[in-house]
Short mmCIF file of C-alpha atoms in Angstrom, two decimals:
data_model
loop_
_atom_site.label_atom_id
_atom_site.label_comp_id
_atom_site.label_asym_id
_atom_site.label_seq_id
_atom_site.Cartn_x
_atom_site.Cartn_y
_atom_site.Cartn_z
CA UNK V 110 -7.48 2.47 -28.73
CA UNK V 111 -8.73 -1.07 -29.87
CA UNK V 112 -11.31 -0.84 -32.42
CA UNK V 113 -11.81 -4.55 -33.08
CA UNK V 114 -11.82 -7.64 -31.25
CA UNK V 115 -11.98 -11.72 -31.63
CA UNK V 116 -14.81 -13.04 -30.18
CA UNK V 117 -15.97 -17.35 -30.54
CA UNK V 118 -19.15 -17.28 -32.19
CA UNK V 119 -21.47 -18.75 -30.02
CA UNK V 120 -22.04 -22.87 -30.29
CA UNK V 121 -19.11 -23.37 -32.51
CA UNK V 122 -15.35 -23.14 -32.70
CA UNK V 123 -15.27 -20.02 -35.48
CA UNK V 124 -13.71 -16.81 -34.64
CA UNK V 125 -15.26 -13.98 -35.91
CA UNK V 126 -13.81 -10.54 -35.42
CA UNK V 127 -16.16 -8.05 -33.69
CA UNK V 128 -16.41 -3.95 -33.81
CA UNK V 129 -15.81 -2.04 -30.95
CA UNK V 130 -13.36 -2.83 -28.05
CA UNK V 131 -13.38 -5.90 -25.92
CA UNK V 132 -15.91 -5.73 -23.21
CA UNK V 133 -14.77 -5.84 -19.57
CA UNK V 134 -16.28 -8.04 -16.73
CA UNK V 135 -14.54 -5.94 -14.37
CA UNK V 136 -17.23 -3.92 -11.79
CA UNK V 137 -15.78 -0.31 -12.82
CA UNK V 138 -13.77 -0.47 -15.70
CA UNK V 139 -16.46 0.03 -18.64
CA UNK V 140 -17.85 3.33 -17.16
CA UNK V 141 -14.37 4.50 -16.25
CA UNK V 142 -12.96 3.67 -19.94
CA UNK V 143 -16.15 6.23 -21.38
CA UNK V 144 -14.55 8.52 -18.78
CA UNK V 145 -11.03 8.56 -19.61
CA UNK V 146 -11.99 8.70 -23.47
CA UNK V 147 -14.03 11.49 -23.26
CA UNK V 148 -11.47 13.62 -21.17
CA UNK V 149 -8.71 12.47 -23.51
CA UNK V 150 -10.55 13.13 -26.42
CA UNK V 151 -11.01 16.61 -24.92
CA UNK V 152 -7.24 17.53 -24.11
CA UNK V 153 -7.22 16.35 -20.98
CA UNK V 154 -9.16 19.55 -19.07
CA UNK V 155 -8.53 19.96 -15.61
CA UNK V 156 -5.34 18.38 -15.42
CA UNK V 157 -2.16 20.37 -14.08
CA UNK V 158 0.61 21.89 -16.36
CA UNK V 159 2.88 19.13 -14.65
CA UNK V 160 0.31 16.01 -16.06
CA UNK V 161 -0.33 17.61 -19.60
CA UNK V 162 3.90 18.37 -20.04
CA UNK V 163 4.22 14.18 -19.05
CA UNK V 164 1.86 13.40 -21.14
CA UNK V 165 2.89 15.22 -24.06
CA UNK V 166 6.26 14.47 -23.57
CA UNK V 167 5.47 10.65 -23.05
CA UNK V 168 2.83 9.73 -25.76
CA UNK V 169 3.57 12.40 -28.63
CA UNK V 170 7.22 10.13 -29.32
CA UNK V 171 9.53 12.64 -27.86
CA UNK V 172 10.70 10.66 -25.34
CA UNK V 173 11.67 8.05 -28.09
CA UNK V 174 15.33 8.51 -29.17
CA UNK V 175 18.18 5.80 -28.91
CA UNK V 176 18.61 1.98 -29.12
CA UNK V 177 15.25 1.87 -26.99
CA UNK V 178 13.28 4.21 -27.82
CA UNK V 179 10.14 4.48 -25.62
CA UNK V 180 7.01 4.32 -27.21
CA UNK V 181 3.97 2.88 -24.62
CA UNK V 182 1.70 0.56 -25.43
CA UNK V 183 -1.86 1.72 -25.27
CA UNK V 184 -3.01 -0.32 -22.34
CA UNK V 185 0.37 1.10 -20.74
CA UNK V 186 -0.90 4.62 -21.58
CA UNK V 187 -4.40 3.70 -20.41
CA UNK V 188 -3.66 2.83 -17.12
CA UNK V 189 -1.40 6.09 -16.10
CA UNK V 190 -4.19 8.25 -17.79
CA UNK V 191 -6.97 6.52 -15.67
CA UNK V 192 -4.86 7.11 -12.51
CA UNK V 193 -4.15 10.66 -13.34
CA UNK V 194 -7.96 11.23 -14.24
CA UNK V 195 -9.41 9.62 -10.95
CA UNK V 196 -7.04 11.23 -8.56
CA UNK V 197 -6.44 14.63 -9.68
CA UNK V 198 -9.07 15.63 -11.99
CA UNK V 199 -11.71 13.54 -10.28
CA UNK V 200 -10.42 13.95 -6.81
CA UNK V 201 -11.19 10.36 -5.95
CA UNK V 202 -10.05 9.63 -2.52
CA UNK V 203 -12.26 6.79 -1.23
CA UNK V 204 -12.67 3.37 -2.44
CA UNK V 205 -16.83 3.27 -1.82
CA UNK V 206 -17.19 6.66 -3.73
CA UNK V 207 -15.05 5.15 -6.70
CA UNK V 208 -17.93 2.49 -7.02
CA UNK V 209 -20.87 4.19 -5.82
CA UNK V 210 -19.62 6.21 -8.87
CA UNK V 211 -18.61 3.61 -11.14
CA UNK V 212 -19.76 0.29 -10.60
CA UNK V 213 -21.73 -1.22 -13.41
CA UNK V 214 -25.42 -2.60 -12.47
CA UNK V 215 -25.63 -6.49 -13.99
CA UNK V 216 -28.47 -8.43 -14.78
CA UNK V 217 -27.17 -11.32 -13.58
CA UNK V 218 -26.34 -10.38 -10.34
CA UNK V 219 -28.48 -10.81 -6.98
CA UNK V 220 -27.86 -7.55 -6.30
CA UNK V 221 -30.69 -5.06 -7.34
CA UNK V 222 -27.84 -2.08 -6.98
CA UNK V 223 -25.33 -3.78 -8.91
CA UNK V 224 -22.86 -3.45 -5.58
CA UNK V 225 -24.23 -2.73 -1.95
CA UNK V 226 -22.44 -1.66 1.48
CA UNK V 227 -22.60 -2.29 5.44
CA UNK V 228 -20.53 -1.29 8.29
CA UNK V 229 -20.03 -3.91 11.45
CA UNK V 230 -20.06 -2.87 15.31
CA UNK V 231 -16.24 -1.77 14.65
CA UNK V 232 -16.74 0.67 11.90
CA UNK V 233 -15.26 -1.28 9.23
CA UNK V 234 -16.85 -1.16 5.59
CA UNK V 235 -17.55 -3.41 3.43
CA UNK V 236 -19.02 -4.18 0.10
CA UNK V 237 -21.04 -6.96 -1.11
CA UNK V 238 -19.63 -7.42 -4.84
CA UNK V 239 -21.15 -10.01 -7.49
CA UNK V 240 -18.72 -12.81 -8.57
CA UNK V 241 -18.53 -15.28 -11.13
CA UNK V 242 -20.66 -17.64 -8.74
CA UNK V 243 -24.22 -16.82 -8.39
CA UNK V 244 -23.81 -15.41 -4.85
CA UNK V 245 -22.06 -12.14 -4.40
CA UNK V 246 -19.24 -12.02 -1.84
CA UNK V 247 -18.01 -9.55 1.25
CA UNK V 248 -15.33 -7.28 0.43
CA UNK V 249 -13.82 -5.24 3.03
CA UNK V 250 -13.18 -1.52 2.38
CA UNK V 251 -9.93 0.32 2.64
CA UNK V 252 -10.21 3.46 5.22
CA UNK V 253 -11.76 6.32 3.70
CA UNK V 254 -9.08 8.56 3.33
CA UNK V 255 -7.01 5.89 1.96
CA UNK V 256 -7.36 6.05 -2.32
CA UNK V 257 -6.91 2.31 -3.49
CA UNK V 258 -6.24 1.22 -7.02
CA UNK V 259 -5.88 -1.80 -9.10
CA UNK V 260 -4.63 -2.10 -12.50
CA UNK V 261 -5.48 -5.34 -14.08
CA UNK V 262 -3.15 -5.91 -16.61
CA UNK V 263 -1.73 -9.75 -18.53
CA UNK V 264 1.74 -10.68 -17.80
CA UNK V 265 4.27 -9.58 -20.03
CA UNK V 266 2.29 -6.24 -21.27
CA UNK V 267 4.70 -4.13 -19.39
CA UNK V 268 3.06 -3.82 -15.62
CA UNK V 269 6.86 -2.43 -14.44
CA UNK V 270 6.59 0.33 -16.65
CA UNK V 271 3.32 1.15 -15.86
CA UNK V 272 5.04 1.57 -12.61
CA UNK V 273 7.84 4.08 -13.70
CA UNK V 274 5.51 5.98 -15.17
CA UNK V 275 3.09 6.90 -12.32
CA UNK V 276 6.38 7.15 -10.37
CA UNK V 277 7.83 9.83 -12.34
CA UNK V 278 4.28 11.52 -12.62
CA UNK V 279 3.54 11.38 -8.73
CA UNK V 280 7.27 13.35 -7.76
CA UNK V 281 6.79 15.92 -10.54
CA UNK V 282 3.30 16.73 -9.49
CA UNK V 283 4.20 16.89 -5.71
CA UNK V 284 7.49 19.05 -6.52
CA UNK V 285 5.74 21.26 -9.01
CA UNK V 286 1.59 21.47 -8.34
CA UNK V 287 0.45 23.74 -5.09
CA UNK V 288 -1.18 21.57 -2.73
CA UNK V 289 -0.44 18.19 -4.88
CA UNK V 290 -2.24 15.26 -3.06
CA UNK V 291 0.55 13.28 -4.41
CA UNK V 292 4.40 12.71 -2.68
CA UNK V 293 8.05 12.07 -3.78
CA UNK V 294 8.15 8.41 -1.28
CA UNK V 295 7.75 5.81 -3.07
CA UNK V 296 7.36 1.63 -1.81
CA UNK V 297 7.75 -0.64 -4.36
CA UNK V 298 6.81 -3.89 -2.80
CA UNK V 299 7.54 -7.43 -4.39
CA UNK V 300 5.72 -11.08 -2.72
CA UNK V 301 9.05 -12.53 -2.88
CA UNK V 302 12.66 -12.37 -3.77
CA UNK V 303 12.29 -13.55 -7.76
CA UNK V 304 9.82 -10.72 -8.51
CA UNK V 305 11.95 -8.52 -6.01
CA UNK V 306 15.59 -9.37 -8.54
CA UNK V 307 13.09 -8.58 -11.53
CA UNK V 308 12.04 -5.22 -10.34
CA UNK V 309 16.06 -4.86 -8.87
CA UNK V 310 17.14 -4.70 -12.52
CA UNK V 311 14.63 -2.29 -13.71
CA UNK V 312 14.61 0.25 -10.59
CA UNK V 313 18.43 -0.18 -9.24
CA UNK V 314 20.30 2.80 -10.37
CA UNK V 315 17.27 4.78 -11.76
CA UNK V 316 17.65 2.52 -15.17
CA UNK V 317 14.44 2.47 -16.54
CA UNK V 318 14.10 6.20 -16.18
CA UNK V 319 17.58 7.20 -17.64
CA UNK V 320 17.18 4.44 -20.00
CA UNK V 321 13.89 5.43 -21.46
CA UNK V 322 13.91 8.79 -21.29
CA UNK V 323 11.10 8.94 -19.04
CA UNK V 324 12.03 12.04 -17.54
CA UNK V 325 11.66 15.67 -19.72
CA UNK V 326 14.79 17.34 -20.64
CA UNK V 327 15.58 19.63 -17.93
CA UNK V 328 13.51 18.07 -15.33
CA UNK V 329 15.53 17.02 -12.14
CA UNK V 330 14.77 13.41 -11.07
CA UNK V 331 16.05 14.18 -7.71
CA UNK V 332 15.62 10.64 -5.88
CA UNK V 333 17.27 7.78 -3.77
CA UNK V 334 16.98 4.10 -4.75
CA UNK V 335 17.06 2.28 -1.65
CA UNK V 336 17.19 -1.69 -2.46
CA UNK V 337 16.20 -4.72 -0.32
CA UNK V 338 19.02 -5.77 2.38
CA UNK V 339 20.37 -2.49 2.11
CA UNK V 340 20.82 -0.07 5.52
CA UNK V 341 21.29 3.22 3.18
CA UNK V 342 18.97 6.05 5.02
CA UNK V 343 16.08 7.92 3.06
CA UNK V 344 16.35 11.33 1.85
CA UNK V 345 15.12 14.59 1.73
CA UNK V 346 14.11 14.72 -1.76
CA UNK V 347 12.78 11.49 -3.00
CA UNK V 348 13.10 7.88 -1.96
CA UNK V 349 12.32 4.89 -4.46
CA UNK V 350 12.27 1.75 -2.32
CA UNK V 351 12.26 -1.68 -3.63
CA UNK V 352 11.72 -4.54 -1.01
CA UNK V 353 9.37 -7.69 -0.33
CA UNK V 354 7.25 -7.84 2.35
CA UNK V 355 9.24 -10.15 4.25
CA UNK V 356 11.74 -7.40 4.97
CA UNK V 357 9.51 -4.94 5.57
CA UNK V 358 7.52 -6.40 8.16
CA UNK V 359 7.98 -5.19 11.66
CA UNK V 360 8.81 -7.87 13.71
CA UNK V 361 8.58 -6.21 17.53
CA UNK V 362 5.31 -7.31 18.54
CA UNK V 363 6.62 -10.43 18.21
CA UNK V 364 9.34 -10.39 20.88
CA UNK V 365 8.33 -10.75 24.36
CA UNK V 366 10.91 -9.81 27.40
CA UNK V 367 12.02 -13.03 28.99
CA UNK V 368 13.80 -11.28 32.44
CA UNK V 369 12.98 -7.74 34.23
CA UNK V 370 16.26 -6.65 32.45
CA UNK V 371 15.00 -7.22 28.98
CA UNK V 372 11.76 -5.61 30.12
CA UNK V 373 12.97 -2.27 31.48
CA UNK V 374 16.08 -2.05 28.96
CA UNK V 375 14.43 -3.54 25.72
CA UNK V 376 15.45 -5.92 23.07
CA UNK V 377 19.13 -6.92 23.23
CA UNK V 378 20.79 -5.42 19.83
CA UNK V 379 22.11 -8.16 17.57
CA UNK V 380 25.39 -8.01 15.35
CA UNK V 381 26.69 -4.84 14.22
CA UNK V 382 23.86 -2.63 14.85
CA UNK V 383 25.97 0.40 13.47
CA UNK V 384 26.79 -1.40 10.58
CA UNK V 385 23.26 -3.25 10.02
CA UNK V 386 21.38 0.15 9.95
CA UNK V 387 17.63 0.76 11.02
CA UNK V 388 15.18 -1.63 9.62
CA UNK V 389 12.97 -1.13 6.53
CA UNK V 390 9.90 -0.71 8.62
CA UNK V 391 11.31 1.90 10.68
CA UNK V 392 13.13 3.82 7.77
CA UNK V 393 9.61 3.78 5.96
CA UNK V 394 7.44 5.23 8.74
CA UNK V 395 9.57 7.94 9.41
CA UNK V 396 8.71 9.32 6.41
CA UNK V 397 6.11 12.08 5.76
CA UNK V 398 4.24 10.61 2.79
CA UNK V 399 4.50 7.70 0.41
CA UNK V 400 2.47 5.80 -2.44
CA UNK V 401 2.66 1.95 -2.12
CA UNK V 402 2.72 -0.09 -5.33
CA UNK V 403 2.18 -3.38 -5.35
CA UNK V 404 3.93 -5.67 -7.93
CA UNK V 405 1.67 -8.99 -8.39
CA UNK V 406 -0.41 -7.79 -6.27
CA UNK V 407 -2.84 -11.11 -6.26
CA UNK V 408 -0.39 -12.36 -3.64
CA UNK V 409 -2.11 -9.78 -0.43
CA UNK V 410 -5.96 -10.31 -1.77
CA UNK V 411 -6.70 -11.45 2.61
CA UNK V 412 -7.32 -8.56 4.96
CA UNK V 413 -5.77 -10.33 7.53
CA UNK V 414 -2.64 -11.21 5.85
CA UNK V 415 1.03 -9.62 7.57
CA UNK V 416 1.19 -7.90 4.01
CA UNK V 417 -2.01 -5.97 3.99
CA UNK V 418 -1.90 -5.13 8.21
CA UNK V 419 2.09 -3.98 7.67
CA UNK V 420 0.73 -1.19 4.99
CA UNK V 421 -2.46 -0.14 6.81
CA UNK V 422 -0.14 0.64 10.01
CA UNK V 423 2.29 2.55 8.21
CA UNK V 424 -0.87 4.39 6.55
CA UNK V 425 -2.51 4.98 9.94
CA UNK V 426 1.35 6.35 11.37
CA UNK V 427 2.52 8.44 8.47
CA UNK V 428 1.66 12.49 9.01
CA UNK V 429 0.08 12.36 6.02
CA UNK V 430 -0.75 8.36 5.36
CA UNK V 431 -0.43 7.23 2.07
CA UNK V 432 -1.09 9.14 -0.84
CA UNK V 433 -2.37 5.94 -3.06
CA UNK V 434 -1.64 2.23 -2.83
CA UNK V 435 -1.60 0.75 -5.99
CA UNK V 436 -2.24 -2.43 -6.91
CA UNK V 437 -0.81 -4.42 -10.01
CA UNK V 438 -1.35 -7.97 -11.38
CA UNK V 439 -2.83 -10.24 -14.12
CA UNK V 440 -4.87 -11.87 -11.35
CA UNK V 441 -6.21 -9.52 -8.86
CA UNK V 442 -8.59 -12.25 -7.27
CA UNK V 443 -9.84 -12.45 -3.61
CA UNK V 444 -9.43 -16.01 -2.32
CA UNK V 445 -13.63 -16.66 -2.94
CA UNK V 446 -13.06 -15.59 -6.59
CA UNK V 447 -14.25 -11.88 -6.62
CA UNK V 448 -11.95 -9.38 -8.62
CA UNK V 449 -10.78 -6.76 -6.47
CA UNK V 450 -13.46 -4.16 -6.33
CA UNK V 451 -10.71 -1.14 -6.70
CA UNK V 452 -9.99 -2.08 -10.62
CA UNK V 453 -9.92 0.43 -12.59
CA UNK V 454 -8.20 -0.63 -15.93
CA UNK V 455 -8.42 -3.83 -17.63
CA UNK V 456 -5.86 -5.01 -20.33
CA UNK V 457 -6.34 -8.95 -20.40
CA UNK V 458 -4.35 -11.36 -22.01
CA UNK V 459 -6.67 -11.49 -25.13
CA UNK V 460 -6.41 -8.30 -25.52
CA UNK V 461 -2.20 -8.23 -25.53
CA UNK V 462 -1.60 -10.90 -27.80
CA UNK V 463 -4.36 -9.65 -30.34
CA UNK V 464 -1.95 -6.07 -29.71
CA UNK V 465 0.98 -8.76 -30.58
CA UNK V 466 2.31 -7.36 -27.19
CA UNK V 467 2.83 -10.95 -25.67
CA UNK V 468 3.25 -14.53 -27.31
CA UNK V 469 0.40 -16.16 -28.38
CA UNK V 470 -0.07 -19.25 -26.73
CA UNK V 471 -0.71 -22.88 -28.14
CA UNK V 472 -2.00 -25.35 -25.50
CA UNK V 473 -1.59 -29.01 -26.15
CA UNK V 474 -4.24 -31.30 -25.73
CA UNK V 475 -4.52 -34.92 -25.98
CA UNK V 476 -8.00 -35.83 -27.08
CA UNK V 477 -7.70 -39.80 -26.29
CA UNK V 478 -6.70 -39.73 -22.94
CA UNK V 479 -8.60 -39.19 -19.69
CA UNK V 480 -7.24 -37.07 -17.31
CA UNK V 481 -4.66 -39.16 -14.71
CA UNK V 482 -5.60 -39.53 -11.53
CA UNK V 483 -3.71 -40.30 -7.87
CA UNK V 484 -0.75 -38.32 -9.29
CA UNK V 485 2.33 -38.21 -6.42
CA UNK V 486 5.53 -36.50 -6.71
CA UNK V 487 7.24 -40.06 -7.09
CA UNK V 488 4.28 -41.19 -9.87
CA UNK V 489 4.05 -37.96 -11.69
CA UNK V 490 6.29 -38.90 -14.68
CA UNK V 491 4.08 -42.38 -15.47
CA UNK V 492 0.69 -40.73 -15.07
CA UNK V 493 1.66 -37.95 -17.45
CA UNK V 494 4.28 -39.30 -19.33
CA UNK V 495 2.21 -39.27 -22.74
CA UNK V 496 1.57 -35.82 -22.44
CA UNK V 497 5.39 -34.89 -21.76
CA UNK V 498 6.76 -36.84 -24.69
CA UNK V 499 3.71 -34.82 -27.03
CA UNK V 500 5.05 -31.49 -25.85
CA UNK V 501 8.46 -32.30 -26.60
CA UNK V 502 7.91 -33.36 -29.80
CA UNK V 503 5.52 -30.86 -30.74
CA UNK V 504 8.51 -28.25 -29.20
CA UNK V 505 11.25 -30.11 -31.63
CA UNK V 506 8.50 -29.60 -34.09
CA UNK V 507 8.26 -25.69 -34.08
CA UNK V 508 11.71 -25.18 -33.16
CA UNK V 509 12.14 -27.16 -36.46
CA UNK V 510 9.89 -24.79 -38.47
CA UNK V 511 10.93 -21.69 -37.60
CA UNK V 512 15.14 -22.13 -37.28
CA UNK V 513 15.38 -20.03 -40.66
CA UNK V 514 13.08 -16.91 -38.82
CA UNK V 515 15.32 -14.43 -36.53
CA UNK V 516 14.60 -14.07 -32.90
CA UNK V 517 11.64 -16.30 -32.74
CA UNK V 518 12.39 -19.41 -30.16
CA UNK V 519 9.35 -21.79 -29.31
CA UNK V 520 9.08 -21.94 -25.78
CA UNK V 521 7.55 -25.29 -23.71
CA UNK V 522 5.84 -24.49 -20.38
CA UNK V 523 4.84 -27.57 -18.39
CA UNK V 524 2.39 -26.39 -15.63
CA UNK V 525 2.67 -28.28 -12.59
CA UNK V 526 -0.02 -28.58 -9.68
CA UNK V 527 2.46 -28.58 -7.17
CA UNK V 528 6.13 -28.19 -6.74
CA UNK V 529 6.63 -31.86 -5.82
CA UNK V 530 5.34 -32.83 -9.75
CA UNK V 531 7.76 -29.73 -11.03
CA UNK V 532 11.00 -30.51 -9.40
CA UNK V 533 10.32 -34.36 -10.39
CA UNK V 534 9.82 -33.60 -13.81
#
């Protein structure tokens, strides 16, 4: 685990380097850390034969062997411990227990209690969280029997893997542990179709399993990759299946009949319907069980988004709901600026470059000129055309520098505030 960290020493623009690891604003996270340190530090006690052979097998280097050899980085490790802790150990099932247990009381909060819960006239829960602002903000609850998690982790520090893992770790344990909370289903769900081709290269196939050697020798990894646009059925074993919300939406409350005939006989099939298949909503609630994870998960922070209402049917008509929906992202924010309540690791972007897990960045700054204002799509290039030319240069300037060093490329990012200003410049 971290031992050190950077920290800015107060009033001035020194960086001193700090004992201990870097403390988390997150409403859970400290307390759980302590948690998952001690029963670490222990051996793990209480955990199943199934988590403890993982484990060993996973963080002890024998999975490492080949051209990549798989050795996780510790906020990767982190976050599948914490998971395995909280559900099976802990037994954690409902999202207002996890903070009742967890949440961490704040001076500068108005709330005495740190956190603080009412229901409305409908039974729905909800839990008044503090924010970055000084007044706290209304989080609705997920049903209790529905076990919600967030893992807050920086781009680029391996969120996909974090993924595999708790994949691989949730069909063992249902297939080998007597009365396993946990299932073989799996939804891997991406807000749109370039995270969805990301997670396609990773998941198609079964690569990053075979290709790590995630799974134990021996062990059958008995399951079915079903892929976005594809009509192949689930099966009996294990499914994996990889889609964005846009496909998995179910679309028939939104037809309406517009004769008697379309009323008594339904809608009218179009195409191939042999060919097309079933859709991915009705594939995935014929199944038993299933654990939803979300990939950039900051895009479904609104209750009342399709996204969050699609998932909380299918949990609702499932035999046996969903054993865990899991939440991943850099960002997980609520649209008023609360973190998701559910967070349960933290492994910010500090943190990974000091771990020299991602680049560090440099941000460019011009210190004689004000900040442009009326910027248009059409304008864009003449309000910020100082600051373009810098970058460049400064980009021909380390690209320069460090031609002689092997696999090192300076990158330029230009952040845009809309997609008018990118696609001009």
């Amino acid at each position: 685990a971290p031992e050190k960290h950077l920290r800015k020493v107060p009033g001035t623009n020194d960086i001193e380097i700090v004992d201990g690891r870097r403390p988390s604003r997150m409403l859970l996270v400290n307390k759980i850390r302590d948690a998952v340190d001690s029963w670490r530090a222990a051996g793990y006690p209480g955990a199943s034969t199934t988590t403890t052979d993982l484990f060993q097998h996973w963080f002890s280097g024998a999975a490492s062997s080949g051209a990549d050899a798989f050795a996780p980085y510790w906020g990767q490790r982190e976050a599948v411990e914490t998971l395995a802790y909280l559900i099976e150990v802990e037994k954690v099932r409902d999202v207002k227990d996890l903070i009742q247990t967890y949440a961490e009381i704040r001076r500068t909060t108005l709330l005495a209690e740190g956190v603080e819960f009412e229901t409305d006239m409908d039974g729905n829960r909800f839990a008044l969280v503090p924010t970055e602002k000084a007044a706290p903000e209304s989080i609705r609850l997920p049903p209790a029997d529905l076990p919600r998690f967030a893992c807050k982790m920086a781009t680029g520090s391996g969120k996909t893997l974090v993924m595999a893992l708790v994949i691989v770790w949730s069909y063992f344990h249902a297939r080998r542990e007597h009365g396993s909370p946990l299932t073989t289903n799996f939804l891997v769900l991406a807000p749109n179709v370039i995270v969805f081709e990301r997670l396609r290269v990773d998941f198609e196939n079964l690569s990053v399993f075979r290709n790590l050697g995630l799974i134990p020798p021996g062990w059958k990894f008995d399951v079915k990759v079903i892929l976005r646009g594809e009509a192949t059925e689930p099966g009996g074993g294990g499914n994996l299946i990889v889609t964005n919300i846009q496909q998995l939406r179910d679309t028939t409350d939104d037809w309406a009949a517009a004769n008697p005939i379309d009323a008594l006989l339904g809608r009218k099939p179009t195409g191939n319907a042999a060919t097309k298949g079933r859709s991915m909503f009705e594939r995935v609630k014929d199944l038993d069980h299933l654990m939803v994870l979300n990939d950039e998960a900051h895009h479904v922070h609104d209750d009342e988004l399709v996204w969050n209402q699609t998932l909380l049917s299918i949990h609702q008509g499932l035999p046996h709901g969903l054993a865990a929906w899991l939440d991943f992202s850099a960002t997980p924010r609520f649209q008023g600026g609360a973190h998701l309540p559910w967070i349960i690791c933290d492994y910010p972007l500090a943190q990974a470059v000091e771990d020299q897990i991602v680049k560090a960045p440099m941000i460019l700054h011009l210190v004689d000129k004000a900040d442009p204002d009326k910027v248009t799509g059409t304008n864009v290039i003449e309000k910020y055309g100082d600051w373009i030319i810098a970058g460049v240069k400064r980009l021909q300037e380390h690209t320069k520098a460090f031609k002689d060093i092997p696999d090192t490329k300076p990158v330029l990012f230009i952040m845009c505030e809309t997609t008018a200003h990118a696609d001009r410049i």
